[in-house]
PDB file of C-alpha atoms and ligand atoms in Angstrom:
ATOM      1  CA  MET A 192       0.000   0.000   0.000  1.00 81.00           C
ATOM      2  CA  ARG A 193       1.448   3.354  -1.012  1.00 96.00           C
ATOM      3  CA  LYS A 194       0.376   6.296   1.117  1.00 96.00           C
ATOM      4  CA  PRO A 195      -0.781   9.190  -1.086  1.00 97.00           C
ATOM      5  CA  ILE A 196       1.350  12.330  -0.983  1.00 98.00           C
ATOM      6  CA  ILE A 197      -0.009  15.755  -1.911  1.00 98.00           C
ATOM      7  CA  ALA A 198       2.472  18.595  -2.285  1.00 98.00           C
ATOM      8  CA  GLY A 199       1.632  22.250  -2.840  1.00 98.00           C
ATOM      9  CA  ASN A 200       4.093  24.042  -5.117  1.00 98.00           C
ATOM     10  CA  TRP A 201       3.643  27.719  -4.296  1.00 98.00           C
ATOM     11  CA  LYS A 202       6.036  28.775  -7.081  1.00 98.00           C
ATOM     12  CA  MET A 203       6.981  32.492  -7.018  1.00 98.00           C
ATOM     13  CA  TYR A 204       3.916  33.517  -5.036  1.00 98.00           C
ATOM     14  CA  LYS A 205       3.415  34.720  -1.453  1.00 98.00           C
ATOM     15  CA  THR A 206       5.397  37.185   0.585  1.00 98.00           C
ATOM     16  CA  ILE A 207       6.554  35.962   3.980  1.00 98.00           C
ATOM     17  CA  ASN A 208       3.421  37.211   5.733  1.00 98.00           C
ATOM     18  CA  GLU A 209       1.134  35.758   3.090  1.00 98.00           C
ATOM     19  CA  ALA A 210       2.945  32.436   3.345  1.00 98.00           C
ATOM     20  CA  ILE A 211       2.561  32.395   7.135  1.00 98.00           C
ATOM     21  CA  ASP A 212      -1.178  33.105   6.758  1.00 98.00           C
ATOM     22  CA  LEU A 213      -1.641  30.322   4.220  1.00 98.00           C
ATOM     23  CA  ALA A 214       0.327  27.829   6.321  1.00 98.00           C
ATOM     24  CA  ASN A 215      -1.669  28.753   9.426  1.00 98.00           C
ATOM     25  CA  GLY A 216      -4.952  28.401   7.539  1.00 98.00           C
ATOM     26  CA  LEU A 217      -3.955  24.964   6.281  1.00 98.00           C
ATOM     27  CA  LYS A 218      -2.736  23.898   9.693  1.00 97.00           C
ATOM     28  CA  ARG A 219      -6.175  24.711  11.110  1.00 97.00           C
ATOM     29  CA  GLU A 220      -7.940  22.713   8.382  1.00 97.00           C
ATOM     30  CA  PHE A 221      -5.555  19.776   8.649  1.00 96.00           C
ATOM     31  CA  PHE A 222      -6.330  19.426  12.325  1.00 91.00           C
ATOM     32  CA  LYS A 223      -9.080  16.999  11.272  1.00 87.00           C
ATOM     33  CA  LEU A 224      -6.871  15.153   8.834  1.00 94.00           C
ATOM     34  CA  ASP A 225      -5.799  11.556   9.385  1.00 94.00           C
ATOM     35  CA  PHE A 226      -2.088  11.698   8.569  1.00 95.00           C
ATOM     36  CA  ALA A 227      -1.939   7.929   8.589  1.00 95.00           C
ATOM     37  CA  LYS A 228      -3.835   8.131   5.295  1.00 96.00           C
ATOM     38  CA  VAL A 229      -2.065  10.938   3.459  1.00 97.00           C
ATOM     39  CA  ASP A 230       1.145  12.977   3.481  1.00 98.00           C
ATOM     40  CA  ALA A 231       0.778  16.727   2.936  1.00 98.00           C
ATOM     41  CA  VAL A 232       3.761  18.898   1.990  1.00 98.00           C
ATOM     42  CA  LEU A 233       4.017  22.682   1.491  1.00 98.00           C
ATOM     43  CA  CYS A 234       6.683  24.104  -0.831  1.00 99.00           C
ATOM     44  CA  PRO A 235       6.989  27.882  -0.377  1.00 98.00           C
ATOM     45  CA  ALA A 236       9.610  30.143  -1.952  1.00 98.00           C
ATOM     46  CA  PHE A 237      13.072  30.135  -0.304  1.00 98.00           C
ATOM     47  CA  THR A 238      12.385  33.418   1.510  1.00 98.00           C
ATOM     48  CA  ALA A 239       9.441  31.988   3.443  1.00 98.00           C
ATOM     49  CA  LEU A 240      10.836  28.542   4.289  1.00 98.00           C
ATOM     50  CA  SER A 241      12.004  29.108   7.835  1.00 98.00           C
ATOM     51  CA  GLU A 242       8.905  31.066   8.861  1.00 98.00           C
ATOM     52  CA  VAL A 243       6.614  28.396   7.419  1.00 98.00           C
ATOM     53  CA  ALA A 244       8.750  25.761   9.187  1.00 98.00           C
ATOM     54  CA  GLU A 245       7.952  27.510  12.432  1.00 98.00           C
ATOM     55  CA  VAL A 246       4.231  27.430  11.709  1.00 98.00           C
ATOM     56  CA  LEU A 247       4.430  23.721  10.895  1.00 98.00           C
ATOM     57  CA  ASN A 248       6.574  22.865  13.900  1.00 97.00           C
ATOM     58  CA  GLU A 249       5.133  19.855  15.780  1.00 94.00           C
ATOM     59  CA  THR A 250       2.586  19.113  13.078  1.00 97.00           C
ATOM     60  CA  ASP A 251       2.646  16.224  10.590  1.00 97.00           C
ATOM     61  CA  ILE A 252       2.709  18.620   7.643  1.00 98.00           C
ATOM     62  CA  GLY A 253       5.913  18.382   5.603  1.00 98.00           C
ATOM     63  CA  LEU A 254       8.002  21.238   4.220  1.00 98.00           C
ATOM     64  CA  GLY A 255       9.770  21.299   0.872  1.00 99.00           C
ATOM     65  CA  ALA A 256      11.793  23.734  -1.234  1.00 99.00           C
ATOM     66  CA  GLN A 257      11.305  24.256  -4.965  1.00 98.00           C
ATOM     67  CA  ASP A 258      14.918  23.849  -6.061  1.00 98.00           C
ATOM     68  CA  VAL A 259      18.427  23.293  -4.700  1.00 98.00           C
ATOM     69  CA  TYR A 260      22.028  23.470  -5.871  1.00 98.00           C
ATOM     70  CA  TRP A 261      24.271  20.414  -5.689  1.00 98.00           C
ATOM     71  CA  GLN A 262      27.360  21.873  -4.020  1.00 98.00           C
ATOM     72  CA  ASP A 263      27.690  21.818  -0.212  1.00 97.00           C
ATOM     73  CA  GLU A 264      28.917  25.415  -0.128  1.00 97.00           C
ATOM     74  CA  GLY A 265      31.089  27.816  -2.085  1.00 98.00           C
ATOM     75  CA  ALA A 266      31.157  30.828  -4.359  1.00 98.00           C
ATOM     76  CA  PHE A 267      27.891  30.131  -6.205  1.00 98.00           C
ATOM     77  CA  THR A 268      26.050  33.444  -6.037  1.00 98.00           C
ATOM     78  CA  GLY A 269      22.313  33.080  -5.789  1.00 98.00           C
ATOM     79  CA  GLU A 270      22.274  29.358  -5.066  1.00 98.00           C
ATOM     80  CA  VAL A 271      21.048  27.456  -2.009  1.00 98.00           C
ATOM     81  CA  SER A 272      22.596  24.190  -0.765  1.00 98.00           C
ATOM     82  CA  PRO A 273      20.883  21.049   0.560  1.00 98.00           C
ATOM     83  CA  ALA A 274      22.341  21.697   4.029  1.00 98.00           C
ATOM     84  CA  MET A 275      20.812  25.192   3.981  1.00 98.00           C
ATOM     85  CA  LEU A 276      17.417  23.708   3.144  1.00 98.00           C
ATOM     86  CA  LYS A 277      17.737  21.222   6.002  1.00 98.00           C
ATOM     87  CA  ASP A 278      18.721  24.082   8.259  1.00 98.00           C
ATOM     88  CA  ALA A 279      15.583  25.991   7.210  1.00 98.00           C
ATOM     89  CA  GLY A 280      13.450  22.983   8.192  1.00 98.00           C
ATOM     90  CA  CYS A 281      12.855  21.160   4.893  1.00 98.00           C
ATOM     91  CA  GLN A 282      12.370  17.426   4.491  1.00 98.00           C
ATOM     92  CA  TYR A 283      11.612  17.568   0.758  1.00 98.00           C
ATOM     93  CA  VAL A 284      12.793  19.384  -2.344  1.00 99.00           C
ATOM     94  CA  ILE A 285      11.203  19.616  -5.786  1.00 98.00           C
ATOM     95  CA  ILE A 286      13.816  18.921  -8.471  1.00 98.00           C
ATOM     96  CA  GLY A 287      13.611  19.304 -12.238  1.00 98.00           C
ATOM     97  CA  HIS A 288      10.256  21.062 -12.412  1.00 98.00           C
ATOM     98  CA  SER A 289       9.355  21.768 -16.031  1.00 97.00           C
ATOM     99  CA  GLU A 290       9.533  25.506 -15.388  1.00 97.00           C
ATOM    100  CA  ARG A 291      13.162  25.046 -14.324  1.00 98.00           C
ATOM    101  CA  ARG A 292      13.867  22.902 -17.368  1.00 96.00           C
ATOM    102  CA  GLN A 293      12.059  25.329 -19.689  1.00 95.00           C
ATOM    103  CA  PHE A 294      13.059  28.776 -18.385  1.00 96.00           C
ATOM    104  CA  PHE A 295      16.378  28.067 -16.677  1.00 97.00           C
ATOM    105  CA  GLY A 296      17.872  25.476 -18.982  1.00 97.00           C
ATOM    106  CA  GLU A 297      17.971  22.714 -16.407  1.00 97.00           C
ATOM    107  CA  THR A 298      19.206  19.450 -17.914  1.00 97.00           C
ATOM    108  CA  ASN A 299      18.847  15.835 -16.789  1.00 98.00           C
ATOM    109  CA  GLU A 300      22.489  16.004 -15.781  1.00 98.00           C
ATOM    110  CA  ALA A 301      21.866  18.932 -13.422  1.00 98.00           C
ATOM    111  CA  VAL A 302      18.731  17.245 -12.101  1.00 98.00           C
ATOM    112  CA  ASN A 303      20.764  14.108 -11.420  1.00 98.00           C
ATOM    113  CA  LYS A 304      23.406  16.031  -9.451  1.00 98.00           C
ATOM    114  CA  LYS A 305      20.730  17.819  -7.443  1.00 98.00           C
ATOM    115  CA  ILE A 306      19.008  14.539  -6.577  1.00 98.00           C
ATOM    116  CA  LYS A 307      22.273  12.954  -5.424  1.00 98.00           C
ATOM    117  CA  ALA A 308      23.222  15.981  -3.304  1.00 98.00           C
ATOM    118  CA  SER A 309      19.763  16.118  -1.721  1.00 98.00           C
ATOM    119  CA  LEU A 310      19.805  12.426  -0.838  1.00 98.00           C
ATOM    120  CA  LYS A 311      23.255  12.805   0.663  1.00 98.00           C
ATOM    121  CA  HIS A 312      21.836  15.400   3.043  1.00 98.00           C
ATOM    122  CA  GLY A 313      18.686  13.478   3.921  1.00 98.00           C
ATOM    123  CA  LEU A 314      16.244  15.484   1.806  1.00 98.00           C
ATOM    124  CA  ALA A 315      13.586  13.565  -0.125  1.00 98.00           C
ATOM    125  CA  PRO A 316      13.603  14.707  -3.766  1.00 98.00           C
ATOM    126  CA  ILE A 317      10.323  15.128  -5.633  1.00 98.00           C
ATOM    127  CA  ILE A 318      11.599  14.465  -9.148  1.00 98.00           C
ATOM    128  CA  CYS A 319       9.566  16.001 -11.965  1.00 98.00           C
ATOM    129  CA  VAL A 320       9.266  14.470 -15.421  1.00 98.00           C
ATOM    130  CA  GLY A 321       6.874  15.176 -18.282  1.00 97.00           C
ATOM    131  CA  GLU A 322       6.379  15.810 -21.971  1.00 97.00           C
ATOM    132  CA  ASN A 323       5.285  19.032 -23.665  1.00 95.00           C
ATOM    133  CA  LEU A 324       2.368  19.364 -26.065  1.00 93.00           C
ATOM    134  CA  GLN A 325       4.408  19.010 -29.227  1.00 94.00           C
ATOM    135  CA  GLU A 326       6.055  15.869 -27.858  1.00 96.00           C
ATOM    136  CA  ARG A 327       2.689  14.366 -26.933  1.00 95.00           C
ATOM    137  CA  GLU A 328       1.212  15.203 -30.320  1.00 93.00           C
ATOM    138  CA  SER A 329       4.134  13.614 -32.124  1.00 96.00           C
ATOM    139  CA  ASN A 330       3.799  10.418 -30.055  1.00 97.00           C
ATOM    140  CA  GLN A 331       7.021  10.930 -28.172  1.00 97.00           C
ATOM    141  CA  THR A 332       5.572  10.914 -24.664  1.00 97.00           C
ATOM    142  CA  PHE A 333       7.096   7.611 -23.566  1.00 98.00           C
ATOM    143  CA  LYS A 334      10.434   8.420 -25.150  1.00 98.00           C
ATOM    144  CA  VAL A 335      10.624  11.751 -23.282  1.00 98.00           C
ATOM    145  CA  ILE A 336       9.563  10.149 -20.003  1.00 98.00           C
ATOM    146  CA  GLN A 337      12.153   7.428 -20.404  1.00 98.00           C
ATOM    147  CA  ASP A 338      14.820  10.036 -21.115  1.00 98.00           C
ATOM    148  CA  HIS A 339      13.838  12.125 -18.070  1.00 98.00           C
ATOM    149  CA  VAL A 340      13.610   9.126 -15.733  1.00 98.00           C
ATOM    150  CA  GLN A 341      16.811   7.427 -16.863  1.00 98.00           C
ATOM    151  CA  GLY A 342      18.801  10.643 -17.117  1.00 97.00           C
ATOM    152  CA  SER A 343      17.650  11.942 -13.735  1.00 98.00           C
ATOM    153  CA  LEU A 344      18.282   8.660 -11.931  1.00 98.00           C
ATOM    154  CA  SER A 345      21.631   7.758 -13.434  1.00 98.00           C
ATOM    155  CA  GLY A 346      23.906   6.193 -10.777  1.00 98.00           C
ATOM    156  CA  ILE A 347      21.245   6.283  -8.047  1.00 98.00           C
ATOM    157  CA  SER A 348      20.870   3.050  -6.060  1.00 98.00           C
ATOM    158  CA  ALA A 349      17.607   1.208  -5.425  1.00 98.00           C
ATOM    159  CA  ASP A 350      17.857   2.094  -1.729  1.00 97.00           C
ATOM    160  CA  ASP A 351      18.125   5.773  -2.588  1.00 98.00           C
ATOM    161  CA  LEU A 352      15.407   5.573  -5.221  1.00 98.00           C
ATOM    162  CA  ALA A 353      13.058   4.307  -2.514  1.00 97.00           C
ATOM    163  CA  LYS A 354      13.518   7.635  -0.680  1.00 98.00           C
ATOM    164  CA  THR A 355      12.324   9.710  -3.645  1.00 98.00           C
ATOM    165  CA  VAL A 356       8.954  10.693  -5.044  1.00 98.00           C
ATOM    166  CA  ILE A 357       8.379  11.021  -8.773  1.00 98.00           C
ATOM    167  CA  ALA A 358       5.995  13.631 -10.162  1.00 98.00           C
ATOM    168  CA  TYR A 359       4.579  13.100 -13.633  1.00 98.00           C
ATOM    169  CA  GLU A 360       3.656  16.536 -14.916  1.00 97.00           C
ATOM    170  CA  PRO A 361       2.629  16.831 -18.555  1.00 97.00           C
ATOM    171  CA  VAL A 362       3.807  20.338 -19.417  1.00 95.00           C
ATOM    172  CA  TRP A 363       0.667  21.014 -21.491  1.00 94.00           C
ATOM    173  CA  ALA A 364      -1.450  20.541 -18.357  1.00 94.00           C
ATOM    174  CA  ILE A 365       0.485  22.878 -16.056  1.00 91.00           C
ATOM    175  CA  GLY A 366      -1.350  26.087 -15.266  1.00 87.00           C
ATOM    176  CA  THR A 367      -3.493  25.681 -18.361  1.00 88.00           C
ATOM    177  CA  GLY A 368      -6.641  24.313 -16.759  1.00 85.00           C
ATOM    178  CA  LYS A 369      -6.205  21.347 -19.087  1.00 85.00           C
ATOM    179  CA  THR A 370      -5.867  18.234 -16.936  1.00 86.00           C
ATOM    180  CA  ALA A 371      -4.707  14.914 -18.288  1.00 90.00           C
ATOM    181  CA  THR A 372      -7.610  12.495 -18.087  1.00 95.00           C
ATOM    182  CA  PRO A 373      -7.268   9.935 -15.285  1.00 97.00           C
ATOM    183  CA  GLU A 374      -6.675   7.340 -18.032  1.00 97.00           C
ATOM    184  CA  GLN A 375      -3.875   9.396 -19.617  1.00 97.00           C
ATOM    185  CA  ALA A 376      -2.254   9.868 -16.204  1.00 97.00           C
ATOM    186  CA  GLN A 377      -2.584   6.183 -15.323  1.00 98.00           C
ATOM    187  CA  GLU A 378      -1.034   5.144 -18.636  1.00 98.00           C
ATOM    188  CA  VAL A 379       2.116   7.193 -18.048  1.00 98.00           C
ATOM    189  CA  HIS A 380       2.335   6.358 -14.330  1.00 98.00           C
ATOM    190  CA  LYS A 381       2.189   2.658 -15.195  1.00 98.00           C
ATOM    191  CA  TYR A 382       4.850   3.201 -17.831  1.00 98.00           C
ATOM    192  CA  ILE A 383       7.112   4.877 -15.238  1.00 98.00           C
ATOM    193  CA  ARG A 384       6.569   2.077 -12.728  1.00 98.00           C
ATOM    194  CA  ASP A 385       7.335  -0.604 -15.317  1.00 98.00           C
ATOM    195  CA  LEU A 386      10.437   1.308 -16.367  1.00 98.00           C
ATOM    196  CA  LEU A 387      11.622   1.440 -12.737  1.00 98.00           C
ATOM    197  CA  ALA A 388      10.965  -2.283 -12.374  1.00 98.00           C
ATOM    198  CA  ASN A 389      13.216  -2.842 -15.395  1.00 98.00           C
ATOM    199  CA  LEU A 390      15.934  -0.434 -14.320  1.00 98.00           C
ATOM    200  CA  TYR A 391      15.870  -1.549 -10.664  1.00 98.00           C
ATOM    201  CA  ASN A 392      13.513  -4.220  -9.378  1.00 98.00           C
ATOM    202  CA  GLN A 393       9.801  -4.830  -8.905  1.00 98.00           C
ATOM    203  CA  GLU A 394       9.905  -4.271  -5.158  1.00 97.00           C
ATOM    204  CA  VAL A 395      11.271  -0.743  -5.329  1.00 97.00           C
ATOM    205  CA  ALA A 396       9.047   0.061  -8.330  1.00 98.00           C
ATOM    206  CA  ASP A 397       6.006  -1.030  -6.303  1.00 98.00           C
ATOM    207  CA  SER A 398       7.019   1.036  -3.293  1.00 97.00           C
ATOM    208  CA  ILE A 399       7.778   4.357  -4.977  1.00 98.00           C
ATOM    209  CA  ARG A 400       5.089   7.028  -5.019  1.00 98.00           C
ATOM    210  CA  ILE A 401       4.288   8.688  -8.324  1.00 98.00           C
ATOM    211  CA  GLN A 402       2.380  11.962  -8.140  1.00 98.00           C
ATOM    212  CA  TYR A 403       0.400  13.516 -10.956  1.00 98.00           C
ATOM    213  CA  GLY A 404       0.701  17.259 -11.535  1.00 97.00           C
ATOM    214  CA  GLY A 405      -1.034  19.662 -13.915  1.00 96.00           C
ATOM    215  CA  SER A 406      -4.222  21.578 -13.097  1.00 95.00           C
ATOM    216  CA  VAL A 407      -5.166  19.374 -10.162  1.00 97.00           C
ATOM    217  CA  LYS A 408      -8.174  20.786  -8.321  1.00 97.00           C
ATOM    218  CA  PRO A 409     -10.816  19.661  -5.815  1.00 98.00           C
ATOM    219  CA  GLU A 410     -13.054  18.561  -8.722  1.00 97.00           C
ATOM    220  CA  ASN A 411     -10.583  16.110 -10.275  1.00 97.00           C
ATOM    221  CA  ILE A 412      -8.407  14.806  -7.418  1.00 98.00           C
ATOM    222  CA  THR A 413     -10.662  11.893  -6.440  1.00 97.00           C
ATOM    223  CA  GLU A 414     -10.827  10.463  -9.930  1.00 97.00           C
ATOM    224  CA  LEU A 415      -7.109  10.925 -10.586  1.00 97.00           C
ATOM    225  CA  ILE A 416      -5.958   9.385  -7.355  1.00 97.00           C
ATOM    226  CA  GLY A 417      -8.455   6.567  -7.777  1.00 97.00           C
ATOM    227  CA  LYS A 418      -6.248   5.183 -10.540  1.00 98.00           C
ATOM    228  CA  PRO A 419      -4.020   2.315  -9.402  1.00 97.00           C
ATOM    229  CA  ASP A 420      -0.654   3.947 -10.157  1.00 98.00           C
ATOM    230  CA  VAL A 421      -1.487   7.544  -9.202  1.00 98.00           C
ATOM    231  CA  ASP A 422      -0.225   8.016  -5.649  1.00 98.00           C
ATOM    232  CA  GLY A 423      -0.750  11.698  -5.072  1.00 98.00           C
ATOM    233  CA  ALA A 424      -0.498  15.108  -6.657  1.00 98.00           C
ATOM    234  CA  LEU A 425       1.839  18.039  -7.098  1.00 98.00           C
ATOM    235  CA  VAL A 426      -0.476  21.025  -7.034  1.00 98.00           C
ATOM    236  CA  GLY A 427       0.335  24.541  -8.247  1.00 98.00           C
ATOM    237  CA  GLY A 428      -2.486  27.075  -8.604  1.00 97.00           C
ATOM    238  CA  ALA A 429      -4.949  25.273  -6.344  1.00 98.00           C
ATOM    239  CA  SER A 430      -2.373  25.050  -3.537  1.00 98.00           C
ATOM    240  CA  LEU A 431      -2.372  28.825  -3.054  1.00 98.00           C
ATOM    241  CA  LYS A 432      -5.719  28.947  -1.262  1.00 98.00           C
ATOM    242  CA  VAL A 433      -6.681  27.262   1.992  1.00 98.00           C
ATOM    243  CA  ASP A 434     -10.071  26.145   0.668  1.00 98.00           C
ATOM    244  CA  SER A 435      -8.939  24.416  -2.491  1.00 98.00           C
ATOM    245  CA  PHE A 436      -5.758  22.830  -1.144  1.00 98.00           C
ATOM    246  CA  SER A 437      -7.344  21.535   2.049  1.00 98.00           C
ATOM    247  CA  VAL A 438     -10.190  19.952   0.067  1.00 98.00           C
ATOM    248  CA  ILE A 439      -7.699  18.288  -2.295  1.00 98.00           C
ATOM    249  CA  VAL A 440      -5.759  16.809   0.633  1.00 98.00           C
ATOM    250  CA  MET A 441      -8.956  15.705   2.434  1.00 97.00           C
ATOM    251  CA  ARG A 442     -10.305  14.025  -0.671  1.00 97.00           C
ATOM    252  CA  ALA A 443      -6.985  12.273  -1.282  1.00 97.00           C
ATOM    253  CA  SER A 444      -7.098  10.897   2.265  1.00 97.00           C
ATOM    254  CA  GLU A 445     -10.538   9.436   1.624  1.00 95.00           C
ATOM    255  CA  VAL A 446      -9.776   7.507  -1.555  1.00 92.00           C
ATOM    256  CA  VAL A 447      -9.820   3.796  -0.975  1.00 84.00           C
ATOM    257  CA  LYS A 448      -7.914   1.779  -3.549  1.00 77.00           C
TER     258      LYS A 448
HETATM  259  P1  PGA B 641      -0.767  23.710 -11.696  1.00 76.41           P
HETATM  260  O1  PGA B 641       0.812  23.520 -11.486  1.00 76.41           O
HETATM  261  O2  PGA B 641      -1.456  22.857 -10.649  1.00 76.41           O
HETATM  262  O3  PGA B 641      -1.011  25.165 -11.495  1.00 76.41           O
HETATM  263  O4  PGA B 641      -1.086  23.245 -13.083  1.00 76.41           O
HETATM  264  C1  PGA B 641       1.370  22.271 -11.164  1.00 76.41           C
HETATM  265  C2  PGA B 641       2.862  22.376 -11.060  1.00 76.41           C
HETATM  266  O5  PGA B 641       3.469  23.105 -11.856  1.00 76.41           O
HETATM  267  O6  PGA B 641       3.495  21.748 -10.187  1.00 76.41           O
END
């Protein structure tokens, strides 16, 4: 049984005070939540991490960053290390989000280094993979996914893989209101799991959680997560409001597979 994991990717939204308000609002709502049934993670911008960590202190709500650099320290202006994220209170870090790949030229090689560095420091990477519209329309979805998965995981052991979460995010569904159908999501999630079984072994492939991301909202979470290989969601827009994100997490905790 894989426990669903819902992460809210706040992207470049929320000042420190706004982030504290949102985290407090969610904390109040999650008071009723059964954390044995779902993991909930908030991923604010770097500037708000330590304040949100304080709000979440002594709760079961997880904290994640949206990116990391792979060096421990050094003259790398503008970058943030895994140890700094741990210090700020993070347990998770999103790596290889399509916006990083698209706007900041992030390659599989960089993603791979970031994953290794995060694991070394005890952070759980949420590794993003996904095809864009042109790739889907030219029937290259599986090829792109294979390239992202294999490239990102190069040299990572089965034991370390088990500590990660994979997020399948079709780029054409991010922030567009266009969600992949539950069947489309299931098809790719199954493909990823089979690929991991081939690259590693069935046991680790069966244990790893694969989130879906791309216009997830209260109206579609139940159906998406009802699919056998969809183990959670990475939520952007709908994670920025207490109402929508708390309903998504509640509904995910109620899905019986
Ligand atoms: P969205 O973003 O839910 O706004 O589509 C998802 C993501 O980019 O992680």
